[in-house]
PDB file of C-alpha atoms in Angstrom:
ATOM      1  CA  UNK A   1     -25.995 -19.824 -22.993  1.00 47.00           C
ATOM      2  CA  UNK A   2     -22.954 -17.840 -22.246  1.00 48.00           C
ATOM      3  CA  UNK A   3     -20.676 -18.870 -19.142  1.00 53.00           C
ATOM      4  CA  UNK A   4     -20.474 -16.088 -16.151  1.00 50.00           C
ATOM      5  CA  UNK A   5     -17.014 -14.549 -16.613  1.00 60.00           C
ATOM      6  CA  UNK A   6     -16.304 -11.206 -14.448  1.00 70.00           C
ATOM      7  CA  UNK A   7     -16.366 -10.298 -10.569  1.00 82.00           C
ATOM      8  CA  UNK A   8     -17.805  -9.854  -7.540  1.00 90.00           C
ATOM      9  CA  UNK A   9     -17.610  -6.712  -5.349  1.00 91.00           C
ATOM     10  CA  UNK A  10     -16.393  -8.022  -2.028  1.00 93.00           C
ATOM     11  CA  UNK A  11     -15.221  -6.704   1.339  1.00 95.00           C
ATOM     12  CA  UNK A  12     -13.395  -8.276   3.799  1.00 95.00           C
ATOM     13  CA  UNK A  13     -10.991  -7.979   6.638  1.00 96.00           C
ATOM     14  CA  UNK A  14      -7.553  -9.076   7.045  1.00 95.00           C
ATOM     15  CA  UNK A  15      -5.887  -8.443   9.889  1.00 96.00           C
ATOM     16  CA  UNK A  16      -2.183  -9.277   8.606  1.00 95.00           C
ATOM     17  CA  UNK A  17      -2.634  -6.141   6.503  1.00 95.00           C
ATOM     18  CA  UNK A  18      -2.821  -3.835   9.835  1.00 97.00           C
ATOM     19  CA  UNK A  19      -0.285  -1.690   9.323  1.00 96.00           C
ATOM     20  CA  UNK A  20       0.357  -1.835   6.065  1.00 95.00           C
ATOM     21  CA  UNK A  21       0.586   1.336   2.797  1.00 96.00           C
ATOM     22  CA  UNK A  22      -2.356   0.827   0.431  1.00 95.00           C
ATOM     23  CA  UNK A  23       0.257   1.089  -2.119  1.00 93.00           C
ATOM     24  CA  UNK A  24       1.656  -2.183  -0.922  1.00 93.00           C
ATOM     25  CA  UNK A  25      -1.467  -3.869  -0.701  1.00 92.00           C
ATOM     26  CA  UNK A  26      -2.428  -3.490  -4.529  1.00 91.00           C
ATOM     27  CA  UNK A  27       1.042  -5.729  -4.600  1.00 89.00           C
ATOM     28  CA  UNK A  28      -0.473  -8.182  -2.030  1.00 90.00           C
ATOM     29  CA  UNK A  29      -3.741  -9.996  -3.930  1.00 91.00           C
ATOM     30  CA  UNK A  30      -2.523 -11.708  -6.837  1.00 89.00           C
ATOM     31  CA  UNK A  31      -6.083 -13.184  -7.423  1.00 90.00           C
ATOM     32  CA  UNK A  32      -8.112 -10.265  -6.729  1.00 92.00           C
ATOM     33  CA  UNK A  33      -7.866  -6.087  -7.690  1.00 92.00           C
ATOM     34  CA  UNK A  34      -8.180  -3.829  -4.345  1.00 94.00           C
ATOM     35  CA  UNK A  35      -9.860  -1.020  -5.250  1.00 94.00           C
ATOM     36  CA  UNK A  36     -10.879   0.775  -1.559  1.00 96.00           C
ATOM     37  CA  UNK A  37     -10.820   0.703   1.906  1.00 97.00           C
ATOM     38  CA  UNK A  38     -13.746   0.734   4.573  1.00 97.00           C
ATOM     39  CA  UNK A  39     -12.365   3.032   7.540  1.00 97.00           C
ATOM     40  CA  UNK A  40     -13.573   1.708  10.567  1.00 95.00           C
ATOM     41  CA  UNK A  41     -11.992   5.247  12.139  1.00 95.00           C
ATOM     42  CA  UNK A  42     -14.839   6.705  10.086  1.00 95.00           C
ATOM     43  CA  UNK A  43     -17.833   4.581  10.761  1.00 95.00           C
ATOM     44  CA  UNK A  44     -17.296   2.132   7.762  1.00 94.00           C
ATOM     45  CA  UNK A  45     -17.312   5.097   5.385  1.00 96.00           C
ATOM     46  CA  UNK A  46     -15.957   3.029   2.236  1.00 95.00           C
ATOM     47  CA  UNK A  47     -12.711   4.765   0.359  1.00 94.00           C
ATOM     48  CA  UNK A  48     -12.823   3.513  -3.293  1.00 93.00           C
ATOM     49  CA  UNK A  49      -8.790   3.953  -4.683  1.00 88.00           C
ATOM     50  CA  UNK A  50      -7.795   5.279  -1.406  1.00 90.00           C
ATOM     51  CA  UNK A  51      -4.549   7.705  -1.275  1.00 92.00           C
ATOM     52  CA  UNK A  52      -1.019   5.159  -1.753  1.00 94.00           C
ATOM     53  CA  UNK A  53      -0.054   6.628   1.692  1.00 96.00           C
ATOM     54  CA  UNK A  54      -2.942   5.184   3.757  1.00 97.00           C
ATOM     55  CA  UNK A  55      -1.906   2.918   6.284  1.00 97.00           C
ATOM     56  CA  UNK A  56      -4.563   0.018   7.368  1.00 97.00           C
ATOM     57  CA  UNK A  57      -5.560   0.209  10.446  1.00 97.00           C
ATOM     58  CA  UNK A  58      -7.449  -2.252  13.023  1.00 97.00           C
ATOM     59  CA  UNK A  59     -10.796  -2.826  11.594  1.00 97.00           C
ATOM     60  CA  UNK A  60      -9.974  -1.428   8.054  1.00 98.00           C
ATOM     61  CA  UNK A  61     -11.717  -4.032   5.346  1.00 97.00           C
ATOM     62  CA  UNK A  62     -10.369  -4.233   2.157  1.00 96.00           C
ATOM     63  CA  UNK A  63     -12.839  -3.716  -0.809  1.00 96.00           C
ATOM     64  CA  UNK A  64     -11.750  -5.982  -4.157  1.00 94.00           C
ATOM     65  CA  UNK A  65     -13.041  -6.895  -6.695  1.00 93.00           C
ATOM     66  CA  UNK A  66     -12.556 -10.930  -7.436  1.00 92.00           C
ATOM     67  CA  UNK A  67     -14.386 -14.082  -8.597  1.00 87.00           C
ATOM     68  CA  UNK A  68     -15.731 -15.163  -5.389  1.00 84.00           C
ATOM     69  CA  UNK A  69     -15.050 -15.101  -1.378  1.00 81.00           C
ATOM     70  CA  UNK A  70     -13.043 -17.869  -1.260  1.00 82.00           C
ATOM     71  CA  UNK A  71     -10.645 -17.220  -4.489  1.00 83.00           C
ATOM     72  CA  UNK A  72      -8.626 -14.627  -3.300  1.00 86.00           C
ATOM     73  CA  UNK A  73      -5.939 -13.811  -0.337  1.00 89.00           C
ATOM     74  CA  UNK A  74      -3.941 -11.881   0.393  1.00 90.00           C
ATOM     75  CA  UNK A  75       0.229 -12.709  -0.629  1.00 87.00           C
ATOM     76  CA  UNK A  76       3.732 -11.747   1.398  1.00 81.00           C
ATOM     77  CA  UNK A  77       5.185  -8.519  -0.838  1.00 73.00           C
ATOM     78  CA  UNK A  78       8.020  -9.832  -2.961  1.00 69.00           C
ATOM     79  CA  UNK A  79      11.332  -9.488  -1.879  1.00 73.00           C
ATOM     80  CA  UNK A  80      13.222  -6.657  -4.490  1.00 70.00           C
ATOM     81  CA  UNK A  81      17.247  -6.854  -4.385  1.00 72.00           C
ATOM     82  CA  UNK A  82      19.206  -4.076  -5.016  1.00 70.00           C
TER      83      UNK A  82
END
């Protein structure tokens, strides 16, 4: 038999996001792919590939797609010099 190999569809807050581009965020989960947003503004309506410019606010979930729950977290942005 053939081993399990692909992902889960999971969503999950993170509060240290708040604030924070979508754009940047796609940077921020080495481990997992964020595809979407559920907008608590908008009674959980789910966002799959939200615009770059959204910011996450309180409540916002992130929706990714990774191996399991407790594989994946979210990273600090690399530093870029100029």
């Amino acid at each position: 038999m053939g081993r399990y190999v692909g992902g889960r569809v999971l969503i999950k807050r993170w509060p240290q996001l708040d604030g924070m581009r979508f754009e940047d965020v796609l940077l921020s989960f080495p481990d997992a792919i964020p595809c979407g947003v559920k907008v608590a503004s908008e009674g959980g309506k789910i966002n799959i590939n939200s615009h770059d410019e959204y910011i996450l606010k309180e409540g916002d979930e992130m929706l990714v797609i990774a191996e399991d729950d407790d594989t994946y977290s979210p990273s600090p942005l690399p530093e870029v010099g100029i």
